CSV table of C-alpha atoms and ligand atoms in Angstrom, one decimal:
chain,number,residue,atom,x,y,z
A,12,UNK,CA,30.2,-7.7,-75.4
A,13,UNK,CA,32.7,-6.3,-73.1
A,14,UNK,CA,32.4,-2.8,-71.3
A,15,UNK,CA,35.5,-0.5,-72.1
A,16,UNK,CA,37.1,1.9,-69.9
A,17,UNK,CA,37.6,5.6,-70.5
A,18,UNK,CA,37.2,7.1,-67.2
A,19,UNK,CA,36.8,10.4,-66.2
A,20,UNK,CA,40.2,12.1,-65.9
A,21,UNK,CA,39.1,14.9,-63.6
A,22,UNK,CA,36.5,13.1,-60.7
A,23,UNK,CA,35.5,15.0,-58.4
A,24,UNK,CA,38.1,16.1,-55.2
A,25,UNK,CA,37.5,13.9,-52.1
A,26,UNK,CA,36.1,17.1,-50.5
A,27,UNK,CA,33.7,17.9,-53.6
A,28,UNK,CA,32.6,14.4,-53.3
A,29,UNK,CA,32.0,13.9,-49.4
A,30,UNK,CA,30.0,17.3,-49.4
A,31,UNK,CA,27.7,16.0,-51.8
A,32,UNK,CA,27.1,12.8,-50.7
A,33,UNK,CA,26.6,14.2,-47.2
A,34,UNK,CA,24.0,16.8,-48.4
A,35,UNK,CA,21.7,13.7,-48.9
A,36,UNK,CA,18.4,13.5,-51.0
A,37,UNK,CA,17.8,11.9,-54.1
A,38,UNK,CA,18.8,12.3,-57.4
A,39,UNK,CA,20.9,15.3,-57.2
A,40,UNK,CA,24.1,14.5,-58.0
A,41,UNK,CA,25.8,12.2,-60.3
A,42,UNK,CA,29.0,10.4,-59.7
A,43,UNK,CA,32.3,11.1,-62.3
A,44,UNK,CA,31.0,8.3,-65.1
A,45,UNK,CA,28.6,7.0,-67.3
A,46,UNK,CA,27.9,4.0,-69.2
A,47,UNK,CA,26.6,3.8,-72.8
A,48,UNK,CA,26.0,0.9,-75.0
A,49,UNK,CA,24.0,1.3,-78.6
A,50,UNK,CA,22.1,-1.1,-80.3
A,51,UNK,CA,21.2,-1.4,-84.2
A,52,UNK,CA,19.0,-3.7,-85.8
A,53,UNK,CA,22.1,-4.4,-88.6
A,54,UNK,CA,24.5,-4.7,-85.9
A,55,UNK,CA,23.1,-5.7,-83.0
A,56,UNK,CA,24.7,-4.5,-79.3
A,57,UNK,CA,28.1,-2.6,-79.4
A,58,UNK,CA,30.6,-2.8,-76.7
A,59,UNK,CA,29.6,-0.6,-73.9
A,60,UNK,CA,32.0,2.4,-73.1
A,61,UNK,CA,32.3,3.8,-69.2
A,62,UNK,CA,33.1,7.4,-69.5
A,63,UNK,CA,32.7,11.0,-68.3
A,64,UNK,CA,29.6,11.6,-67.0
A,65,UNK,CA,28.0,14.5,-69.3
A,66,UNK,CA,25.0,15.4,-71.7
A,67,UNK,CA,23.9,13.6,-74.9
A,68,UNK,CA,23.7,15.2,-78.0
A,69,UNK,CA,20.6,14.0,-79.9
A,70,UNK,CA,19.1,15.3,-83.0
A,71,UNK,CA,15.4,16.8,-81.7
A,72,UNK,CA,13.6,14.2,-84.4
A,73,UNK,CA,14.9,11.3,-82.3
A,74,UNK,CA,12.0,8.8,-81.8
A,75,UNK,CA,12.1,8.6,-77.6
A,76,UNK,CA,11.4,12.4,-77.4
A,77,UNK,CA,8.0,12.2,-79.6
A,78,UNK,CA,6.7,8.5,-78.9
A,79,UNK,CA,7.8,8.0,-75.3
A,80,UNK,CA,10.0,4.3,-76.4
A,81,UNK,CA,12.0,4.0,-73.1
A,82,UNK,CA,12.4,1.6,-70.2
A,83,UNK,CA,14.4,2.0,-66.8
A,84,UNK,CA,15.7,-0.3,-63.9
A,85,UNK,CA,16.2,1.2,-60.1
A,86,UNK,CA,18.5,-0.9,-58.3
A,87,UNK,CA,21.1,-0.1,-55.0
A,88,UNK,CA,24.8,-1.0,-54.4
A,89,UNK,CA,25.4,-1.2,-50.7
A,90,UNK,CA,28.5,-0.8,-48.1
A,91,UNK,CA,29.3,-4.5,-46.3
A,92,UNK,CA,30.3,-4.8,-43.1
A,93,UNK,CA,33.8,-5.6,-44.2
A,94,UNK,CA,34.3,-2.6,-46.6
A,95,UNK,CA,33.1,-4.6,-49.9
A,96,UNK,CA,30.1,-3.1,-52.2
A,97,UNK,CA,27.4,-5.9,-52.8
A,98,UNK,CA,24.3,-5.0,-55.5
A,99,UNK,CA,21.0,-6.9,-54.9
A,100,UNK,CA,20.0,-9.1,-57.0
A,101,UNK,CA,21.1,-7.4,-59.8
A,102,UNK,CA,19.6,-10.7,-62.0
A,103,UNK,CA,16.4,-9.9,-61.7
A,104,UNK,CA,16.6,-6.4,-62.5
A,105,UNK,CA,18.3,-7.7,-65.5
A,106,UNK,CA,15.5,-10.1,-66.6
A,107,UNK,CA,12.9,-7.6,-65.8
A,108,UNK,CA,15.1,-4.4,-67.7
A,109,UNK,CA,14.4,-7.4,-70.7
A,110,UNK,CA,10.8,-8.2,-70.3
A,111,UNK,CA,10.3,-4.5,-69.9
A,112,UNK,CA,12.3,-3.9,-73.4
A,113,UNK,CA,10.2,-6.7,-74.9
A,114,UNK,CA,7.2,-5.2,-74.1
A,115,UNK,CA,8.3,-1.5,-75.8
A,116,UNK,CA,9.5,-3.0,-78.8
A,117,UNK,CA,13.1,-2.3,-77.7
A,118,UNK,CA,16.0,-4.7,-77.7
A,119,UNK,CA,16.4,-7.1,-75.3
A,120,UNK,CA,19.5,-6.8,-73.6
A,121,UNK,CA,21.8,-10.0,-72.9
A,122,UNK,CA,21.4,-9.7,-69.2
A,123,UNK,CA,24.9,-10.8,-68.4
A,124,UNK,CA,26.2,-7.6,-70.4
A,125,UNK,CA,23.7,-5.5,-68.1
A,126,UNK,CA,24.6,-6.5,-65.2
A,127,UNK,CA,28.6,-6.3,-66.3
A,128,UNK,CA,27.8,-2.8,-67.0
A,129,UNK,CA,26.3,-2.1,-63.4
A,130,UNK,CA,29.5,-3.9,-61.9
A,131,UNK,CA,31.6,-1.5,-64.0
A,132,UNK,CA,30.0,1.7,-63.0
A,133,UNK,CA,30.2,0.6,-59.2
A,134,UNK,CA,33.6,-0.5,-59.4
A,135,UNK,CA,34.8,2.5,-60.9
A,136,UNK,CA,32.5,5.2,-58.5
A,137,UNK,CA,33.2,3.0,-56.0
A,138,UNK,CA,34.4,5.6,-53.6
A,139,UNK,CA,30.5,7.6,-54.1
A,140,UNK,CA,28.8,4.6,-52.1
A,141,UNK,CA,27.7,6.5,-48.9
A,142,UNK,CA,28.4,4.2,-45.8
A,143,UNK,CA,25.4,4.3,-43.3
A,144,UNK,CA,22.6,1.8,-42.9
A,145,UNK,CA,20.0,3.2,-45.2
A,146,UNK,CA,21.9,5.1,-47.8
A,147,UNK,CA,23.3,3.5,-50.8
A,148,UNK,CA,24.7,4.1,-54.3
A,149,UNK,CA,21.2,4.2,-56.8
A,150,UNK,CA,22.0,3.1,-60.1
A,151,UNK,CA,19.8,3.9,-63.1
A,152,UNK,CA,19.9,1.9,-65.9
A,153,UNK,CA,17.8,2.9,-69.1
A,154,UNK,CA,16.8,2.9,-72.7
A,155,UNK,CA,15.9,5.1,-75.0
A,156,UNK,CA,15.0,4.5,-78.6
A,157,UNK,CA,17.6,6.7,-80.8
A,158,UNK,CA,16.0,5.9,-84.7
A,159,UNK,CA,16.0,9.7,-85.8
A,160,UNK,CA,12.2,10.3,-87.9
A,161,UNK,CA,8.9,11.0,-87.1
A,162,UNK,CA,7.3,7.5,-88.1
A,163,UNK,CA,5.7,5.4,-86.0
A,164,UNK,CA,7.3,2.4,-85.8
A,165,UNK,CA,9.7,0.4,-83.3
A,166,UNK,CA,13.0,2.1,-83.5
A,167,UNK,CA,15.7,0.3,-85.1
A,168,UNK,CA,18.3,2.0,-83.0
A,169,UNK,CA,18.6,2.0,-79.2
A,170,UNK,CA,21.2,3.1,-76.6
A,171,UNK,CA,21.4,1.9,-73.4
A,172,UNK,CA,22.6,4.6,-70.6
A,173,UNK,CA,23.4,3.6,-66.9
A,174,UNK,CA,23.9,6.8,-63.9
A,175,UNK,CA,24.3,6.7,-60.8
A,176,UNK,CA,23.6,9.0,-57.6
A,177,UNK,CA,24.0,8.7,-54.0
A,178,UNK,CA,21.3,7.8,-52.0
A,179,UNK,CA,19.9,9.0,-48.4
A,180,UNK,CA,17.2,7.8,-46.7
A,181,UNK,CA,14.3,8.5,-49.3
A,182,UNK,CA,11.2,8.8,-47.0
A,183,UNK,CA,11.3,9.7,-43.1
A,184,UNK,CA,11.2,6.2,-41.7
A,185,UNK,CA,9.4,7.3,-38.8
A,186,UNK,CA,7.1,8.7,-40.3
A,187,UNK,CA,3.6,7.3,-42.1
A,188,UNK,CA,2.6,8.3,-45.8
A,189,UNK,CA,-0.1,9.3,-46.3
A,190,UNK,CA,-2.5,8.5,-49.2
A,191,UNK,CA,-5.0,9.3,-52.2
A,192,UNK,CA,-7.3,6.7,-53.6
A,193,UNK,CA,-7.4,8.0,-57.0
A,194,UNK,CA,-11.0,6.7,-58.5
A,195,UNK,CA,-10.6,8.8,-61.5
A,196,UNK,CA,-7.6,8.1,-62.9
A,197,UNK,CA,-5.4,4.4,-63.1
A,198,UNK,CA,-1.6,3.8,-63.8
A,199,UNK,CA,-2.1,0.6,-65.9
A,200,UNK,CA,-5.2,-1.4,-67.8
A,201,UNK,CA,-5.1,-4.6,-68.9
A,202,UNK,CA,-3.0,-5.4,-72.4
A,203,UNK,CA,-1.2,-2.2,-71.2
A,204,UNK,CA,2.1,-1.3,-70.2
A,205,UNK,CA,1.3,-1.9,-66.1
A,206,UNK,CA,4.6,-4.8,-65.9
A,207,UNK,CA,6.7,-3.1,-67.6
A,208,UNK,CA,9.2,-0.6,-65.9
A,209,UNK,CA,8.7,2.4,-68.7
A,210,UNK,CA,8.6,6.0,-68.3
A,211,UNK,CA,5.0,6.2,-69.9
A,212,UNK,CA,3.7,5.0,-67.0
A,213,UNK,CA,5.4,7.5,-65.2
A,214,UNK,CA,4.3,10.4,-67.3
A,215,UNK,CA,0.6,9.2,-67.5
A,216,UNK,CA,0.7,9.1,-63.3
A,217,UNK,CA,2.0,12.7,-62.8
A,218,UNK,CA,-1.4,14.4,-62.6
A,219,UNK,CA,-3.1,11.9,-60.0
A,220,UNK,CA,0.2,12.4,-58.1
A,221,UNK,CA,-0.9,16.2,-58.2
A,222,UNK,CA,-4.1,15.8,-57.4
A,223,UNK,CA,-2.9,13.8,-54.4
A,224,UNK,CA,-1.1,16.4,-53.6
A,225,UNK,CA,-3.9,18.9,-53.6
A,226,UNK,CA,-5.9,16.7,-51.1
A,227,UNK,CA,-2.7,17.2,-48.8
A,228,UNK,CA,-1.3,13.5,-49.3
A,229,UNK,CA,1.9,12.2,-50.1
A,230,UNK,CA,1.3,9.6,-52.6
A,231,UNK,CA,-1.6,7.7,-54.9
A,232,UNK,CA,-2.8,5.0,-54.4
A,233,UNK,CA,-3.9,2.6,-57.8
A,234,UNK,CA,-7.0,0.7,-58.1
A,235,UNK,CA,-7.9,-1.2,-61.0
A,236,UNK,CA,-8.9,0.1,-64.5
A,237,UNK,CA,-11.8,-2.3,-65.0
A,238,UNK,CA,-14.0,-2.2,-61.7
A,239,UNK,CA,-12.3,0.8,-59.8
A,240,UNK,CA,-12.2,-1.4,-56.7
A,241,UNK,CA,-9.1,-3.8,-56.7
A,242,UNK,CA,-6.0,-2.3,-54.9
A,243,UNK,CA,-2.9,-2.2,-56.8
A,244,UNK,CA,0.4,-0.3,-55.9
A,245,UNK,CA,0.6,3.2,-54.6
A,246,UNK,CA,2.7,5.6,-57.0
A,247,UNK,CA,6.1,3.7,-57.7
A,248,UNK,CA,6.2,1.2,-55.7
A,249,UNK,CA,4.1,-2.1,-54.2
A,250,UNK,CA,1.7,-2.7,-51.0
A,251,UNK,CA,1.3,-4.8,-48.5
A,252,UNK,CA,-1.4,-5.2,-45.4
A,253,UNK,CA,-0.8,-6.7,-42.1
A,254,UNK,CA,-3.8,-9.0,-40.6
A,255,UNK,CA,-4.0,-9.4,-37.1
A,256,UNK,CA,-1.0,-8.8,-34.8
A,257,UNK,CA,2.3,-10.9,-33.4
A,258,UNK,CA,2.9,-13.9,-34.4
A,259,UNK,CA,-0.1,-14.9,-36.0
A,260,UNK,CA,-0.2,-12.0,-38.2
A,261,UNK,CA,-1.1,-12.4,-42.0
A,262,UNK,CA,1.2,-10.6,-44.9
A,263,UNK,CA,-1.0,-9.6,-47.5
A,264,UNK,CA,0.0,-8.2,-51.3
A,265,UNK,CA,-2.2,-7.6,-54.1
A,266,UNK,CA,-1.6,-10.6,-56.0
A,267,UNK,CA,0.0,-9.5,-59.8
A,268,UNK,CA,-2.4,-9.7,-62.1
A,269,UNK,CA,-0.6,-8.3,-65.5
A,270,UNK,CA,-0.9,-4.8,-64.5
A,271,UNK,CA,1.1,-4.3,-61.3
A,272,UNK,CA,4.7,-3.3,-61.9
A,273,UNK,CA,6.1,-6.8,-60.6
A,274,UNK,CA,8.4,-5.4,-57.8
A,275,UNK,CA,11.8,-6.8,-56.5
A,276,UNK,CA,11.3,-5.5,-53.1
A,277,UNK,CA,7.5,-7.1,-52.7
A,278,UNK,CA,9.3,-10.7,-54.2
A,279,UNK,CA,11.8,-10.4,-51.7
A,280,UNK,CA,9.6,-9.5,-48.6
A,281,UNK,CA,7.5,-12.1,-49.6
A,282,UNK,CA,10.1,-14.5,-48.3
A,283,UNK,CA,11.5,-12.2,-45.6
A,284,UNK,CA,7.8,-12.2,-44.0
A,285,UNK,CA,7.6,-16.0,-44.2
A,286,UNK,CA,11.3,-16.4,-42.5
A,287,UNK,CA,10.1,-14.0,-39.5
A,288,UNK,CA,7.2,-16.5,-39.2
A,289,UNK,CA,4.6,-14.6,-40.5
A,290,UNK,CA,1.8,-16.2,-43.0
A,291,UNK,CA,1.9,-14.6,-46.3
A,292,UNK,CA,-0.5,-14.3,-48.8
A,293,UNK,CA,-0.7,-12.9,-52.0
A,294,UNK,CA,-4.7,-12.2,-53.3
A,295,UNK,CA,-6.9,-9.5,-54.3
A,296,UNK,CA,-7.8,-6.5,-52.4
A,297,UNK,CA,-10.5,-4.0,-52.7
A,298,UNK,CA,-11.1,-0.5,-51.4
A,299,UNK,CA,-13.9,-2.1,-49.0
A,300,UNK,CA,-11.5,-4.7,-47.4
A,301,UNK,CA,-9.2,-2.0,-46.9
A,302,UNK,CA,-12.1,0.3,-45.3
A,303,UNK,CA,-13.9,-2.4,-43.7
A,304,UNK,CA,-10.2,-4.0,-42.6
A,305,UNK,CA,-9.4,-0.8,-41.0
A,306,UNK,CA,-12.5,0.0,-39.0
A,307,UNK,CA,-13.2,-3.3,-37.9
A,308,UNK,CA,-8.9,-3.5,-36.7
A,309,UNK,CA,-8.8,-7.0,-38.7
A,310,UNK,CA,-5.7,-4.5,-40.5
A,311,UNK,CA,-3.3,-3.3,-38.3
A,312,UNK,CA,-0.9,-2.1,-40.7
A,313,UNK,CA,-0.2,-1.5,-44.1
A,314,UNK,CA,3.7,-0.7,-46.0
A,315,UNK,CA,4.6,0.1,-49.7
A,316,UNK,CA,7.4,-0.9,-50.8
A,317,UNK,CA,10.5,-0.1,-53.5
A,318,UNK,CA,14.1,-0.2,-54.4
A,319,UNK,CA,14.6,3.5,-53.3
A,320,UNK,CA,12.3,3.6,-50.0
A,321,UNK,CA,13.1,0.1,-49.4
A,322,UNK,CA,9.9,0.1,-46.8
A,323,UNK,CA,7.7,3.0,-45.9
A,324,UNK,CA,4.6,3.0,-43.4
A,325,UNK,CA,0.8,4.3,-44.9
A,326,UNK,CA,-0.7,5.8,-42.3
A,327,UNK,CA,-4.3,7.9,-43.8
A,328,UNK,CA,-5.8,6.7,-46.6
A,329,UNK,CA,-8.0,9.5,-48.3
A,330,UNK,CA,-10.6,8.9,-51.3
A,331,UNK,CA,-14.1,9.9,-52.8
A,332,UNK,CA,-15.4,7.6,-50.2
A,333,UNK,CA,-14.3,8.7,-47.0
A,334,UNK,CA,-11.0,9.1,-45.2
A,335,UNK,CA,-10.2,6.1,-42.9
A,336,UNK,CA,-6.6,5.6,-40.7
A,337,UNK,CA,-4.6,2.3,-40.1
A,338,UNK,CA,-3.7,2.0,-36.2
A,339,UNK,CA,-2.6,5.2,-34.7
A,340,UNK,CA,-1.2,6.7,-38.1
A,341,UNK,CA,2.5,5.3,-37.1
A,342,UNK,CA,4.6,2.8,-38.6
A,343,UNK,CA,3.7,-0.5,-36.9
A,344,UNK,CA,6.0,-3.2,-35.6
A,345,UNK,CA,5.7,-5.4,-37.8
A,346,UNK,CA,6.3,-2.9,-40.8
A,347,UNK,CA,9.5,-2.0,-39.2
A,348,UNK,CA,10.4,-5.4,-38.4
A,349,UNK,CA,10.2,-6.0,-42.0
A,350,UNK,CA,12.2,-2.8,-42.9
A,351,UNK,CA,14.9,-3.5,-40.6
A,352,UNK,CA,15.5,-7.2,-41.9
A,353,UNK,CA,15.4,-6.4,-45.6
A,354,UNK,CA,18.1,-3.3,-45.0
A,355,UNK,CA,20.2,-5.5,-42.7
A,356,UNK,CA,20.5,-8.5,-45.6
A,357,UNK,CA,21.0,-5.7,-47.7
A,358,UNK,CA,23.6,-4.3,-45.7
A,359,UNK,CA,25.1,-7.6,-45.0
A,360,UNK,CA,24.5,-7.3,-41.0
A,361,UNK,CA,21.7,-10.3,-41.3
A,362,UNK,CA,22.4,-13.5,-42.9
A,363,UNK,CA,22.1,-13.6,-46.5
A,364,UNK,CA,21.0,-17.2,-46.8
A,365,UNK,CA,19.6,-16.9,-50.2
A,366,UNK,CA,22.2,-15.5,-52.7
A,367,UNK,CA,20.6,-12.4,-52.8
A,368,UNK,CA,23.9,-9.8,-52.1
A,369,UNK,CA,26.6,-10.0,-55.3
A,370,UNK,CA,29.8,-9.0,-54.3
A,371,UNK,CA,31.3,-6.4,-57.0
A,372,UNK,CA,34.4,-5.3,-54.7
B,438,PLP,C1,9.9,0.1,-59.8
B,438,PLP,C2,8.5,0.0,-59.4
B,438,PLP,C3,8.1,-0.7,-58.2
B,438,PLP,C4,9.0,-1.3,-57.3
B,438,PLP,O1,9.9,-2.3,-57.8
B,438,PLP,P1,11.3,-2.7,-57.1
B,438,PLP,O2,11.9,-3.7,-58.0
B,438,PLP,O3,10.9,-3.2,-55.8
B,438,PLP,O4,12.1,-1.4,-57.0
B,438,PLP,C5,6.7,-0.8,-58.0
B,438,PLP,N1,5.8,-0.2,-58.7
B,438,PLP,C6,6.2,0.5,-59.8
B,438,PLP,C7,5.1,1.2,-60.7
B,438,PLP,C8,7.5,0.6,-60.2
B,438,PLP,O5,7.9,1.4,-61.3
């Protein structure tokens, strides 16, 4: 399966281009192409086409806009030192984009071709990659089931899009989050869809995320669908607390357990904490040790982290229960100790001594 090329013929001026990416945010604007790639269970995978970026004409009985059959990937391209664009590790995205189609009855995607198409896009929007140390080129891959009919069944068509937008800084690093304990909703229950990177999960979240929102906080926080009480990611992204301080500081996840979204950013700061020095650990968590952590000082600080925040401080944590805040509300030293080496091994100003960083050009 090959990707072939039918650029855009009229890309953005250099001045249209640099205004945009300088405006910043998230999301907002879209580079020149596209990639699309469709799948039928006769034929399998067709060759991908790169072309114009632009809207998709789908006929309104189309299965992904009645029974939600979709999966996505985030992943970044970054600026190197010397000019070159690396992705990071753009594999696992790829195996996890097919675990994630596995699970919503989609096709699984030969990850080679995926990541191909990802090499494509960046190659070919190469010049939309902002330059400074945070920002970065986002890529969204996804899938959407395309079998036109109202029954309920796995599609037996699929097409595969990939977009991609420039990326600022996506939280205020200084800054802490803060949060609401939601004890009356969950993302993800057991034998659910928790693992897998779909936009169900995303749909189902929205009105926790509001109702954060009304209690003045920035973001949900998880906890388990069974007991109410375990700790398990805060709105898109994973969580991690900090025992103790200095060098004999403890860095703590919630251990995945089938219904955390299994992130690439919490793998790779597993390792990243454990080169600094630090003691890692990876167990369960309940809303008492994080109370009970937090009053006694036992936790000093506590991060979530993602593809497209890389590494953002919680500060307040607000619930049913009571409102309780970590330290003095800031990010904490060894959060941004964290931060700073993941972005500079993404940025290729640390040493990238485990493969991580692909060169596309
Ligand atoms: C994507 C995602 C994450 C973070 O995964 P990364 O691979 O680090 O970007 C965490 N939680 C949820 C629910 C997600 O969808």
């Amino acid at each position: 399966m090959k990707v072939n090329l039918h650029p855009n013929t009229a890309p953005a001026t250099d001045a249209d281009r640099a205004a945009k990416i300088a405006e910043g945010g998230f999301g907002k604007y879209y580079t020149d192409n596209m990639v699309v790639a469709e799948w039928s269970l006769e034929n399998g995978w067709s060759d991908a086409e790169l072309k114009p970026y632009g809207p998709l004409t789908l006929d309104p009985a189309t299965a992904v806009f009645h029974y939600g059959q979709e999966i996505f990937e985030g992943m970044k391209a970054y600026i190197q030192p010397d000019g070159s664009i690396s992705l990071f590790r753009p594999q696992a995205n790829a195996e996890r984009f097919a675990r994630s189609a596995a699970r919503l009855a989609l096709p699984e995607m030969p990850t080679d071709f995926f990541v191909k198409t990802i090499e494509e896009l960046v190659k070919q929007d190469r010049a939309w990659v902002p330059g400074k140390v945070g920002e970065s080129l986002y890529l969204r891959p996804f899938m959407i089931a395309t079998e036109v009919g109202l029954g309920v069944r796995p599609s037996n068509k699929a097409m595969y899009l990939l977009i991609a937008t420039p990326a600022s800084a996506y939280f205020n690093a200084a800054k802490a989050v803060t949060v609401w304990i939601s004890t009356e909703y969950v993302r993800a229950a057991p034998g659910g869809t928790g693992e897998a990177k779909c936009g169900g999960n995303y749909a189902a979240s929205l009105v926790a995320q509001r109702q954060a929102a009304e209690q003045g906080c920035d973001q949900v926080v998880w906890l388990d669908a069974n007991e109410r009480r375990w700790i398990e990611e805060m709105g898109g992204m994973n969580l991690y607390f900090i025992k103790g301080s200095g060098k004999d500081a403890t860095v703590v996840t919630p251990k995945l357990t089938g219904t955390l979204l299994p992130g690439i950013t919490r793998d790779s700061i597993l390792s990243v904490a454990a080169d600094l020095g630090y003691k890692v650990e990876e167990t369960m968590i309940s809303i008492d040790d994080w109370r009970d952590g937090v009053a006694s000082g036992e936790i000093t600080e506590i991060f979530a982290c993602g593809t497209a925040a890389v590494v953002s401080a919680v500060g307040a944590a607000k619930s049913a229960h009571g409102t309780w805040t970590t330290g003095d509300g800031n990010p904490g030293p060894i959060t941004q100790q964290i931060r700073e080496t993941l972005l500079g091994i993404q940025h290729g100003t640390i040493a990238d001594t485990r493969g991580w960083n692909v060169k596309v050009c």
